[in-house]
mmCIF file of C-alpha atoms in Angstrom:
data_model
loop_
_atom_site.group_PDB
_atom_site.id
_atom_site.type_symbol
_atom_site.label_atom_id
_atom_site.label_comp_id
_atom_site.label_asym_id
_atom_site.label_seq_id
_atom_site.Cartn_x
_atom_site.Cartn_y
_atom_site.Cartn_z
ATOM 1 C CA MET A 1 83.370 107.809 83.093
ATOM 2 C CA LYS A 2 83.470 110.658 80.592
ATOM 3 C CA VAL A 3 85.330 113.943 80.391
ATOM 4 C CA GLY A 4 83.325 115.943 77.899
ATOM 5 C CA ASP A 5 82.322 113.445 75.239
ATOM 6 C CA ARG A 6 85.363 111.167 75.682
ATOM 7 C CA HIS A 7 85.553 108.126 77.948
ATOM 8 C CA PHE A 8 88.470 108.113 80.352
ATOM 9 C CA ARG A 9 89.849 105.733 82.874
ATOM 10 C CA SER A 10 92.176 107.245 85.452
ATOM 11 C CA ILE A 11 95.138 105.191 84.149
ATOM 12 C CA TRP A 12 95.822 103.485 80.825
ATOM 13 C CA LEU A 13 98.572 101.823 78.820
ATOM 14 C CA GLU A 14 99.880 104.120 76.115
ATOM 15 C CA ASP A 15 100.094 103.035 72.481
ATOM 16 C CA ASP A 16 103.826 102.348 72.782
ATOM 17 C CA GLY A 17 103.073 99.511 75.218
ATOM 18 C CA ARG A 18 105.922 100.696 77.472
ATOM 19 C CA SER A 19 104.476 103.668 79.359
ATOM 20 C CA VAL A 20 101.219 104.590 81.068
ATOM 21 C CA GLY A 21 99.039 107.657 80.892
ATOM 22 C CA ILE A 22 97.387 109.304 83.884
ATOM 23 C CA ILE A 23 95.266 112.322 84.696
ATOM 24 C CA ASP A 24 97.448 114.630 86.804
ATOM 25 C CA GLN A 25 94.917 115.347 89.533
ATOM 26 C CA ARG A 26 96.910 118.143 91.142
ATOM 27 C CA TRP A 27 95.530 120.605 88.614
ATOM 28 C CA LEU A 28 91.843 119.739 88.713
ATOM 29 C CA PRO A 29 89.267 121.209 88.494
ATOM 30 C CA HIS A 30 90.783 124.205 86.739
ATOM 31 C CA GLU A 31 93.103 122.396 84.341
ATOM 32 C CA PHE A 32 92.768 118.948 82.774
ATOM 33 C CA ARG A 33 96.326 117.699 82.312
ATOM 34 C CA LEU A 34 97.485 114.296 81.122
ATOM 35 C CA GLU A 35 100.909 112.910 81.981
ATOM 36 C CA ARG A 36 102.947 109.992 80.685
ATOM 37 C CA LEU A 37 104.908 107.850 83.153
ATOM 38 C CA GLU A 38 107.930 106.128 81.598
ATOM 39 C CA THR A 39 110.207 105.270 84.548
ATOM 40 C CA VAL A 40 109.842 103.774 88.010
ATOM 41 C CA ASP A 41 111.049 107.063 89.496
ATOM 42 C CA GLN A 42 108.226 108.899 87.730
ATOM 43 C CA VAL A 43 105.694 106.387 89.007
ATOM 44 C CA ALA A 44 107.005 106.771 92.561
ATOM 45 C CA THR A 45 106.765 110.556 92.312
ATOM 46 C CA ALA A 46 103.240 110.371 90.894
ATOM 47 C CA ILE A 47 102.072 108.263 93.848
ATOM 48 C CA ARG A 48 103.984 110.109 96.573
ATOM 49 C CA ASP A 49 103.133 113.625 95.364
ATOM 50 C CA MET A 50 99.501 112.736 94.616
ATOM 51 C CA TRP A 51 99.395 113.124 90.874
ATOM 52 C CA VAL A 52 97.332 109.988 91.404
ATOM 53 C CA ARG A 53 95.595 109.188 94.695
ATOM 54 C CA GLY A 54 92.937 106.938 96.118
ATOM 55 C CA ALA A 55 93.743 103.436 97.331
ATOM 56 C CA PRO A 56 92.593 101.457 94.253
ATOM 57 C CA LEU A 57 94.293 103.800 91.784
ATOM 58 C CA ILE A 58 97.493 103.805 93.851
ATOM 59 C CA GLY A 59 97.504 100.013 93.603
ATOM 60 C CA ALA A 60 96.944 99.991 89.838
ATOM 61 C CA THR A 61 99.621 102.631 89.317
ATOM 62 C CA ALA A 62 102.109 100.676 91.417
ATOM 63 C CA ALA A 63 101.364 97.541 89.377
ATOM 64 C CA TYR A 64 102.201 99.384 86.176
ATOM 65 C CA GLY A 65 105.304 100.783 87.881
ATOM 66 C CA VAL A 66 106.551 97.239 88.441
ATOM 67 C CA ALA A 67 105.889 96.465 84.776
ATOM 68 C CA ILE A 68 107.850 99.516 83.664
ATOM 69 C CA GLY A 69 110.714 98.455 85.916
ATOM 70 C CA MET A 70 110.835 95.005 84.314
ATOM 71 C CA LEU A 71 111.516 96.551 80.899
ATOM 72 C CA SER A 72 115.023 97.641 81.871
ATOM 73 C CA ASP A 73 115.919 94.901 84.359
ATOM 74 C CA PRO A 74 113.734 91.818 84.907
ATOM 75 C CA SER A 75 116.016 90.206 87.491
ATOM 76 C CA ASP A 76 114.887 89.110 90.954
ATOM 77 C CA ALA A 77 117.051 91.810 92.530
ATOM 78 C CA ALA A 78 115.462 94.520 90.384
ATOM 79 C CA LEU A 79 111.978 93.200 91.159
ATOM 80 C CA ASP A 80 112.693 93.449 94.878
ATOM 81 C CA ALA A 81 114.169 96.925 94.459
ATOM 82 C CA VAL A 82 111.116 98.217 92.561
ATOM 83 C CA TRP A 83 108.831 96.667 95.203
ATOM 84 C CA SER A 84 110.720 98.492 97.961
ATOM 85 C CA GLN A 85 110.871 101.835 96.166
ATOM 86 C CA LEU A 86 107.160 101.931 95.401
ATOM 87 C CA ASN A 87 106.087 100.493 98.751
ATOM 88 C CA GLU A 88 107.657 103.457 100.540
ATOM 89 C CA THR A 89 105.640 106.092 98.660
ATOM 90 C CA ARG A 90 102.398 105.991 100.737
ATOM 91 C CA PRO A 91 102.162 104.093 104.066
ATOM 92 C CA THR A 92 98.420 103.942 104.775
ATOM 93 C CA ALA A 93 96.571 102.658 101.705
ATOM 94 C CA VAL A 94 96.821 98.860 101.803
ATOM 95 C CA ASN A 95 96.111 98.493 98.070
ATOM 96 C CA LEU A 96 99.656 99.658 97.411
ATOM 97 C CA ARG A 97 101.203 96.721 99.224
ATOM 98 C CA TRP A 98 98.526 94.333 97.956
ATOM 99 C CA ALA A 99 99.237 95.217 94.318
ATOM 100 C CA LEU A 100 103.001 95.085 94.790
ATOM 101 C CA ASP A 101 102.793 91.705 96.501
ATOM 102 C CA ASP A 102 100.520 90.414 93.753
ATOM 103 C CA MET A 103 102.918 91.559 91.051
ATOM 104 C CA ARG A 104 106.004 90.158 92.769
ATOM 105 C CA ASN A 105 104.371 86.814 93.544
ATOM 106 C CA THR A 106 103.132 86.523 89.968
ATOM 107 C CA LEU A 107 106.449 87.435 88.376
ATOM 108 C CA ARG A 108 108.511 85.147 90.628
ATOM 109 C CA LEU A 109 106.925 82.276 88.701
ATOM 110 C CA VAL A 110 107.865 83.718 85.307
ATOM 111 C CA PRO A 111 111.301 83.458 83.663
ATOM 112 C CA PRO A 112 113.055 86.857 83.614
ATOM 113 C CA THR A 113 112.988 86.918 79.794
ATOM 114 C CA ASP A 114 109.170 86.914 79.881
ATOM 115 C CA ARG A 115 108.617 89.112 82.927
ATOM 116 C CA ALA A 116 108.008 92.467 81.253
ATOM 117 C CA GLU A 117 105.231 91.085 79.060
ATOM 118 C CA ALA A 118 103.709 89.173 81.982
ATOM 119 C CA ALA A 119 103.931 92.248 84.207
ATOM 120 C CA PHE A 120 102.056 94.525 81.819
ATOM 121 C CA ARG A 121 99.443 91.801 81.335
ATOM 122 C CA ARG A 122 98.914 91.406 85.084
ATOM 123 C CA ALA A 123 98.821 95.191 85.665
ATOM 124 C CA ALA A 124 96.075 95.452 83.040
ATOM 125 C CA GLU A 125 94.187 92.630 84.771
ATOM 126 C CA ILE A 126 94.424 94.412 88.126
ATOM 127 C CA SER A 127 93.008 97.542 86.502
ATOM 128 C CA ASP A 128 90.151 95.658 84.867
ATOM 129 C CA GLU A 129 89.407 93.820 88.109
ATOM 130 C CA ASP A 130 89.138 97.153 89.906
ATOM 131 C CA VAL A 131 86.539 98.359 87.413
ATOM 132 C CA GLY A 132 84.494 95.204 87.983
ATOM 133 C CA ILE A 133 84.788 95.504 91.748
ATOM 134 C CA ASN A 134 83.630 99.107 91.717
ATOM 135 C CA ARG A 135 80.674 98.371 89.477
ATOM 136 C CA GLY A 136 79.686 95.613 91.927
ATOM 137 C CA ILE A 137 79.862 98.110 94.799
ATOM 138 C CA GLY A 138 77.703 100.407 92.728
ATOM 139 C CA GLN A 139 75.032 97.778 92.147
ATOM 140 C CA HIS A 140 74.780 96.830 95.827
ATOM 141 C CA GLY A 141 74.836 100.462 96.941
ATOM 142 C CA LEU A 142 72.151 101.259 94.382
ATOM 143 C CA ASP A 143 69.810 98.869 96.212
ATOM 144 C CA LEU A 144 70.309 100.895 99.413
ATOM 145 C CA ILE A 145 69.535 104.138 97.606
ATOM 146 C CA ARG A 146 66.418 102.571 96.061
ATOM 147 C CA GLU A 147 65.185 101.588 99.539
ATOM 148 C CA ILE A 148 65.497 105.167 100.762
ATOM 149 C CA ALA A 149 63.941 106.559 97.584
ATOM 150 C CA ALA A 150 60.934 104.257 98.042
ATOM 151 C CA ARG A 151 60.168 105.957 101.358
ATOM 152 C CA LYS A 152 60.290 109.413 99.794
ATOM 153 C CA ALA A 153 57.500 111.368 98.161
ATOM 154 C CA PRO A 154 57.447 111.032 94.350
ATOM 155 C CA GLY A 155 60.222 113.170 92.869
ATOM 156 C CA GLU A 156 61.812 113.920 96.240
ATOM 157 C CA ALA A 157 65.590 113.599 96.158
ATOM 158 C CA VAL A 158 67.661 111.201 98.226
ATOM 159 C CA ASN A 159 70.230 113.389 100.000
ATOM 160 C CA ILE A 160 73.665 111.824 100.342
ATOM 161 C CA LEU A 161 76.730 113.256 102.081
ATOM 162 C CA THR A 162 80.190 112.118 101.070
ATOM 163 C CA HIS A 163 83.698 112.981 102.206
ATOM 164 C CA CYS A 164 86.958 113.348 100.285
ATOM 165 C CA ASN A 165 87.021 111.839 96.792
ATOM 166 C CA ALA A 166 86.119 108.183 96.485
ATOM 167 C CA GLY A 167 85.120 108.664 92.867
ATOM 168 C CA TRP A 168 86.404 107.352 89.570
ATOM 169 C CA LEU A 169 89.478 109.549 89.965
ATOM 170 C CA ALA A 170 90.399 107.532 93.070
ATOM 171 C CA THR A 171 89.937 104.223 91.276
ATOM 172 C CA VAL A 172 90.370 103.020 87.709
ATOM 173 C CA ASP A 173 86.694 103.744 86.918
ATOM 174 C CA TYR A 174 83.283 104.224 88.615
ATOM 175 C CA GLY A 175 84.674 104.948 92.069
ATOM 176 C CA THR A 176 83.722 103.297 95.362
ATOM 177 C CA ALA A 177 81.493 105.683 97.326
ATOM 178 C CA THR A 178 80.363 107.370 94.111
ATOM 179 C CA ALA A 179 79.580 104.211 92.143
ATOM 180 C CA PRO A 180 76.100 103.830 93.710
ATOM 181 C CA ILE A 181 75.490 107.528 93.106
ATOM 182 C CA TYR A 182 76.361 107.307 89.410
ATOM 183 C CA LEU A 183 74.234 104.188 88.913
ATOM 184 C CA ALA A 184 71.326 105.794 90.775
ATOM 185 C CA ARG A 185 71.589 108.862 88.569
ATOM 186 C CA ASP A 186 71.637 106.658 85.467
ATOM 187 C CA ALA A 187 68.593 104.776 86.807
ATOM 188 C CA GLY A 188 66.621 108.024 87.065
ATOM 189 C CA ILE A 189 66.456 108.144 90.870
ATOM 190 C CA PRO A 190 66.259 111.767 92.077
ATOM 191 C CA LEU A 191 69.230 112.477 94.306
ATOM 192 C CA HIS A 192 71.404 115.258 95.625
ATOM 193 C CA VAL A 193 74.901 115.041 97.070
ATOM 194 C CA TYR A 194 76.448 117.225 99.760
ATOM 195 C CA VAL A 195 80.163 117.371 99.005
ATOM 196 C CA ASP A 196 82.550 118.021 101.890
ATOM 197 C CA GLU A 197 85.364 120.320 100.791
ATOM 198 C CA THR A 198 87.814 117.965 102.572
ATOM 199 C CA ARG A 199 90.654 120.048 103.876
ATOM 200 C CA PRO A 200 93.561 120.211 103.641
ATOM 201 C CA ARG A 201 93.888 119.176 99.968
ATOM 202 C CA ASN A 202 90.232 119.859 99.155
ATOM 203 C CA GLN A 203 89.659 116.676 97.168
ATOM 204 C CA GLY A 204 85.926 117.061 97.663
ATOM 205 C CA ALA A 205 85.812 120.613 96.370
ATOM 206 C CA GLN A 206 88.275 120.035 93.550
ATOM 207 C CA LEU A 207 87.665 116.427 92.476
ATOM 208 C CA THR A 208 84.302 115.094 93.676
ATOM 209 C CA ALA A 209 82.453 118.263 92.665
ATOM 210 C CA TRP A 210 84.150 118.155 89.246
ATOM 211 C CA GLU A 211 83.199 114.508 88.774
ATOM 212 C CA LEU A 212 79.586 114.915 89.863
ATOM 213 C CA GLY A 213 79.140 117.964 87.670
ATOM 214 C CA GLY A 214 80.486 116.076 84.685
ATOM 215 C CA HIS A 215 77.956 113.277 85.249
ATOM 216 C CA GLY A 216 75.046 115.629 85.811
ATOM 217 C CA VAL A 217 74.560 114.767 89.494
ATOM 218 C CA PRO A 218 72.981 117.621 91.508
ATOM 219 C CA HIS A 219 75.347 118.557 94.305
ATOM 220 C CA THR A 220 76.230 121.267 96.813
ATOM 221 C CA LEU A 221 79.684 122.003 98.204
ATOM 222 C CA VAL A 222 79.790 122.426 101.997
ATOM 223 C CA VAL A 223 82.570 123.106 104.464
ATOM 224 C CA ASP A 224 83.772 120.058 106.361
ATOM 225 C CA ASN A 225 82.169 121.107 109.629
ATOM 226 C CA ALA A 226 78.685 121.580 108.132
ATOM 227 C CA GLY A 227 77.898 117.849 108.075
ATOM 228 C CA GLY A 228 76.649 117.622 111.654
ATOM 229 C CA HIS A 229 74.421 120.663 111.189
ATOM 230 C CA LEU A 230 72.870 119.182 108.045
ATOM 231 C CA MET A 231 72.201 115.884 109.799
ATOM 232 C CA GLN A 232 70.617 117.591 112.808
ATOM 233 C CA ARG A 233 68.144 119.275 110.485
ATOM 234 C CA GLY A 234 67.191 116.094 108.674
ATOM 235 C CA MET A 235 68.857 117.154 105.440
ATOM 236 C CA VAL A 236 70.974 114.007 104.996
ATOM 237 C CA ASP A 237 69.434 110.585 104.295
ATOM 238 C CA MET A 238 72.690 108.615 104.200
ATOM 239 C CA VAL A 239 76.456 109.040 104.283
ATOM 240 C CA ILE A 240 78.674 107.104 101.884
ATOM 241 C CA VAL A 241 82.463 107.327 102.128
ATOM 242 C CA GLY A 242 85.385 105.321 100.808
ATOM 243 C CA THR A 243 88.244 103.614 102.617
ATOM 244 C CA ASP A 244 91.989 103.274 102.240
ATOM 245 C CA ARG A 245 92.284 100.343 104.646
ATOM 246 C CA THR A 246 89.679 98.333 106.536
ATOM 247 C CA THR A 247 90.564 95.907 109.307
ATOM 248 C CA ALA A 248 89.405 92.322 109.679
ATOM 249 C CA GLU A 249 87.087 93.604 112.437
ATOM 250 C CA GLY A 250 85.507 96.302 110.278
ATOM 251 C CA ASP A 251 87.331 99.440 111.459
ATOM 252 C CA VAL A 252 87.666 101.883 108.559
ATOM 253 C CA CYS A 253 90.647 104.117 107.817
ATOM 254 C CA ASN A 254 89.775 106.960 105.463
ATOM 255 C CA LYS A 255 90.597 110.603 104.795
ATOM 256 C CA ILE A 256 90.949 112.744 107.914
ATOM 257 C CA GLY A 257 87.533 113.964 109.060
ATOM 258 C CA THR A 258 85.668 110.746 108.289
ATOM 259 C CA TYR A 259 85.525 109.796 111.974
ATOM 260 C CA LEU A 260 83.782 113.062 112.845
ATOM 261 C CA LYS A 261 81.172 112.456 110.131
ATOM 262 C CA ALA A 262 80.539 108.983 111.538
ATOM 263 C CA LEU A 263 80.061 110.405 115.045
ATOM 264 C CA ALA A 264 77.586 112.989 113.770
ATOM 265 C CA ALA A 265 75.726 110.350 111.751
ATOM 266 C CA HIS A 266 75.525 108.026 114.762
ATOM 267 C CA ASP A 267 74.201 110.799 117.003
ATOM 268 C CA ASN A 268 71.499 111.714 114.487
ATOM 269 C CA GLY A 269 70.446 108.243 113.372
ATOM 270 C CA VAL A 270 71.766 108.717 109.833
ATOM 271 C CA PRO A 271 73.023 105.504 108.174
ATOM 272 C CA PHE A 272 76.765 105.595 107.557
ATOM 273 C CA TYR A 273 78.012 103.331 104.762
ATOM 274 C CA VAL A 274 81.490 102.603 103.428
ATOM 275 C CA GLY A 275 82.204 101.639 99.816
ATOM 276 C CA LEU A 276 84.713 98.838 100.352
ATOM 277 C CA PRO A 277 86.619 97.113 97.529
ATOM 278 C CA SER A 278 87.933 93.806 98.866
ATOM 279 C CA PRO A 279 91.635 94.530 98.109
ATOM 280 C CA THR A 280 91.314 97.331 100.684
ATOM 281 C CA ILE A 281 90.649 94.850 103.500
ATOM 282 C CA ASP A 282 93.763 94.230 105.572
ATOM 283 C CA TRP A 283 93.084 90.792 107.010
ATOM 284 C CA THR A 284 96.271 91.004 109.105
ATOM 285 C CA VAL A 285 95.031 93.964 111.189
ATOM 286 C CA ARG A 286 92.290 93.810 113.812
ATOM 287 C CA ASP A 287 92.528 97.104 115.757
ATOM 288 C CA GLY A 288 92.554 100.039 113.332
ATOM 289 C CA VAL A 289 93.380 102.745 115.857
ATOM 290 C CA ALA A 290 96.324 100.842 117.315
ATOM 291 C CA GLU A 291 97.718 99.137 114.225
ATOM 292 C CA ILE A 292 97.137 101.201 111.078
ATOM 293 C CA PRO A 293 100.012 103.631 110.320
ATOM 294 C CA ILE A 294 98.670 107.133 109.718
ATOM 295 C CA GLU A 295 100.530 109.081 107.062
ATOM 296 C CA GLU A 296 101.767 112.492 108.203
ATOM 297 C CA ARG A 297 102.032 114.687 105.129
ATOM 298 C CA SER A 298 103.727 118.033 104.541
ATOM 299 C CA ALA A 299 102.633 120.969 106.687
ATOM 300 C CA ASP A 300 102.497 123.026 103.484
ATOM 301 C CA GLU A 301 99.262 121.276 102.546
ATOM 302 C CA VAL A 302 97.680 122.882 105.618
ATOM 303 C CA SER A 303 99.411 126.264 105.427
ATOM 304 C CA PHE A 304 98.729 126.835 101.728
ATOM 305 C CA VAL A 305 95.684 126.418 99.487
ATOM 306 C CA GLN A 306 95.636 126.100 95.728
ATOM 307 C CA GLY A 307 93.096 127.759 93.490
ATOM 308 C CA ARG A 308 92.552 129.817 90.380
ATOM 309 C CA GLY A 309 93.591 133.453 90.584
ATOM 310 C CA PRO A 310 91.830 136.400 88.954
ATOM 311 C CA ASP A 311 94.160 136.115 85.968
ATOM 312 C CA GLY A 312 93.046 132.532 85.342
ATOM 313 C CA ARG A 313 96.288 130.932 86.529
ATOM 314 C CA THR A 314 96.419 128.195 89.170
ATOM 315 C CA VAL A 315 98.229 129.608 92.204
ATOM 316 C CA SER A 316 99.097 128.577 95.756
ATOM 317 C CA VAL A 317 98.623 131.070 98.607
ATOM 318 C CA ARG A 318 99.556 130.963 102.280
ATOM 319 C CA ILE A 319 96.632 131.173 104.725
ATOM 320 C CA SER A 320 98.488 131.114 108.068
ATOM 321 C CA PRO A 321 101.315 133.099 109.687
ATOM 322 C CA ALA A 322 104.650 132.061 108.247
ATOM 323 C CA ASP A 323 105.996 131.045 111.671
ATOM 324 C CA THR A 324 102.970 128.960 112.704
ATOM 325 C CA PRO A 325 103.688 125.215 112.597
ATOM 326 C CA ALA A 326 101.046 122.889 111.159
ATOM 327 C CA ALA A 327 100.292 119.204 111.629
ATOM 328 C CA ASN A 328 98.878 117.174 108.771
ATOM 329 C CA PRO A 329 97.650 113.645 109.615
ATOM 330 C CA ALA A 330 96.146 112.460 106.337
ATOM 331 C CA PHE A 331 93.759 109.795 107.682
ATOM 332 C CA ASP A 332 91.713 108.808 110.706
ATOM 333 C CA VAL A 333 90.093 105.568 111.827
ATOM 334 C CA THR A 334 86.345 105.120 112.251
ATOM 335 C CA PRO A 335 85.545 102.284 114.674
ATOM 336 C CA ALA A 336 83.314 99.540 113.314
ATOM 337 C CA ARG A 337 80.601 100.334 115.875
ATOM 338 C CA LEU A 338 79.890 103.599 114.021
ATOM 339 C CA VAL A 339 79.534 101.984 110.588
ATOM 340 C CA THR A 340 76.046 100.948 109.476
ATOM 341 C CA GLY A 341 77.295 98.689 106.702
ATOM 342 C CA LEU A 342 80.154 97.881 104.362
ATOM 343 C CA ILE A 343 79.233 97.908 100.673
ATOM 344 C CA THR A 344 81.472 95.406 98.888
ATOM 345 C CA GLU A 345 81.455 93.907 95.418
ATOM 346 C CA ARG A 346 79.893 90.781 96.953
ATOM 347 C CA GLY A 347 77.123 92.508 98.876
ATOM 348 C CA VAL A 348 76.476 94.598 101.973
ATOM 349 C CA CYS A 349 77.502 93.355 105.413
ATOM 350 C CA GLU A 350 77.781 94.657 108.936
ATOM 351 C CA ALA A 351 81.126 96.107 109.950
ATOM 352 C CA SER A 352 82.415 93.189 111.977
ATOM 353 C CA ALA A 353 84.638 90.162 111.635
ATOM 354 C CA GLU A 354 81.639 87.892 111.155
ATOM 355 C CA GLY A 355 80.039 90.292 108.703
ATOM 356 C CA LEU A 356 83.134 90.355 106.512
ATOM 357 C CA LEU A 357 83.645 86.603 106.735
ATOM 358 C CA SER A 358 80.033 86.021 105.674
ATOM 359 C CA LEU A 359 80.934 87.595 102.322
ATOM 360 C CA PHE A 360 84.512 86.316 102.169
ATOM 361 C CA PRO A 361 84.286 82.812 103.680
ATOM 362 C CA GLU A 362 87.577 81.815 102.076
ATOM 363 C CA ARG A 363 89.214 84.028 104.701
ATOM 364 C CA ARG A 364 87.961 81.942 107.614
ATOM 365 C CA PRO A 365 90.862 80.334 109.469
ATOM 366 C CA ASN A 366 91.183 76.612 108.999
ATOM 367 C CA ARG A 367 89.654 74.722 111.878
#
């Protein structure tokens, strides 16, 4: 995607071949800041403190973190230590563990003297694979948008509601939930997106709205609790969200508030789709509510909001009494029964074990 007239991915290898560049998303939409990550500690901080966020981007960043770690010490012990340090940064998004496992398994087969070079090569491959996956999601989701557009009057927009940020900022490029939207816009299909603000960190208001505006997609920011009202009044044709972990049975773990959108969509007959990159499927988990660990983040994210002050500076202000405690579960689980379909890079399937296995038959247990 582009920022102004320049193409950006959300992460890239710097010219020195030893460090990576990222967009520091904490400052968007008011400030566009780039950061360079040169140590494993910096990578861990960037993931934990949400300089980067979104399951696919977390995975790509972790892969580059392993590569950076191999520059100073390519031993087996160091590889295990880097794996452990980065794995502890975010507990819910399965891409983190998937990327770390991939890197460790790959490098175990490489002599320590060659590990740094092999690690940077594999991290770049993981990033490129993510771009391909997301474009595939976009193509299959585009078909769904075309079907809805065909039932509309000429020139009438397809109205889509999304939650959180599952855009190119949450991936390496294109995004998951937004990929079909961007391709539909490029194909000339009239559309309009309702953007949930997505408390407490407001990734919808700060990131998705910024992305859509940059790509020329008509959109309207709404408060999180407006979704049900819009659906009741027939103002939403489809919901598309992303996912940080999806179970083998099709349960979807995504940003807190997704479950409520799915309930409202189900009650109003609005199709509810999930943009699902295959590395986000956790084939070891079957019951999302019981088995997926839900990250509990700092109460400050609830008690304070960040925005631009009248003097143009980015500031954080408290919105609750200083002695009021706050809880901050970062994710919730939407049961498969509420999901109309999973949009993967291989096609669209129902949210069920059989639906997923129809697209990923290599995952069927040996009989």
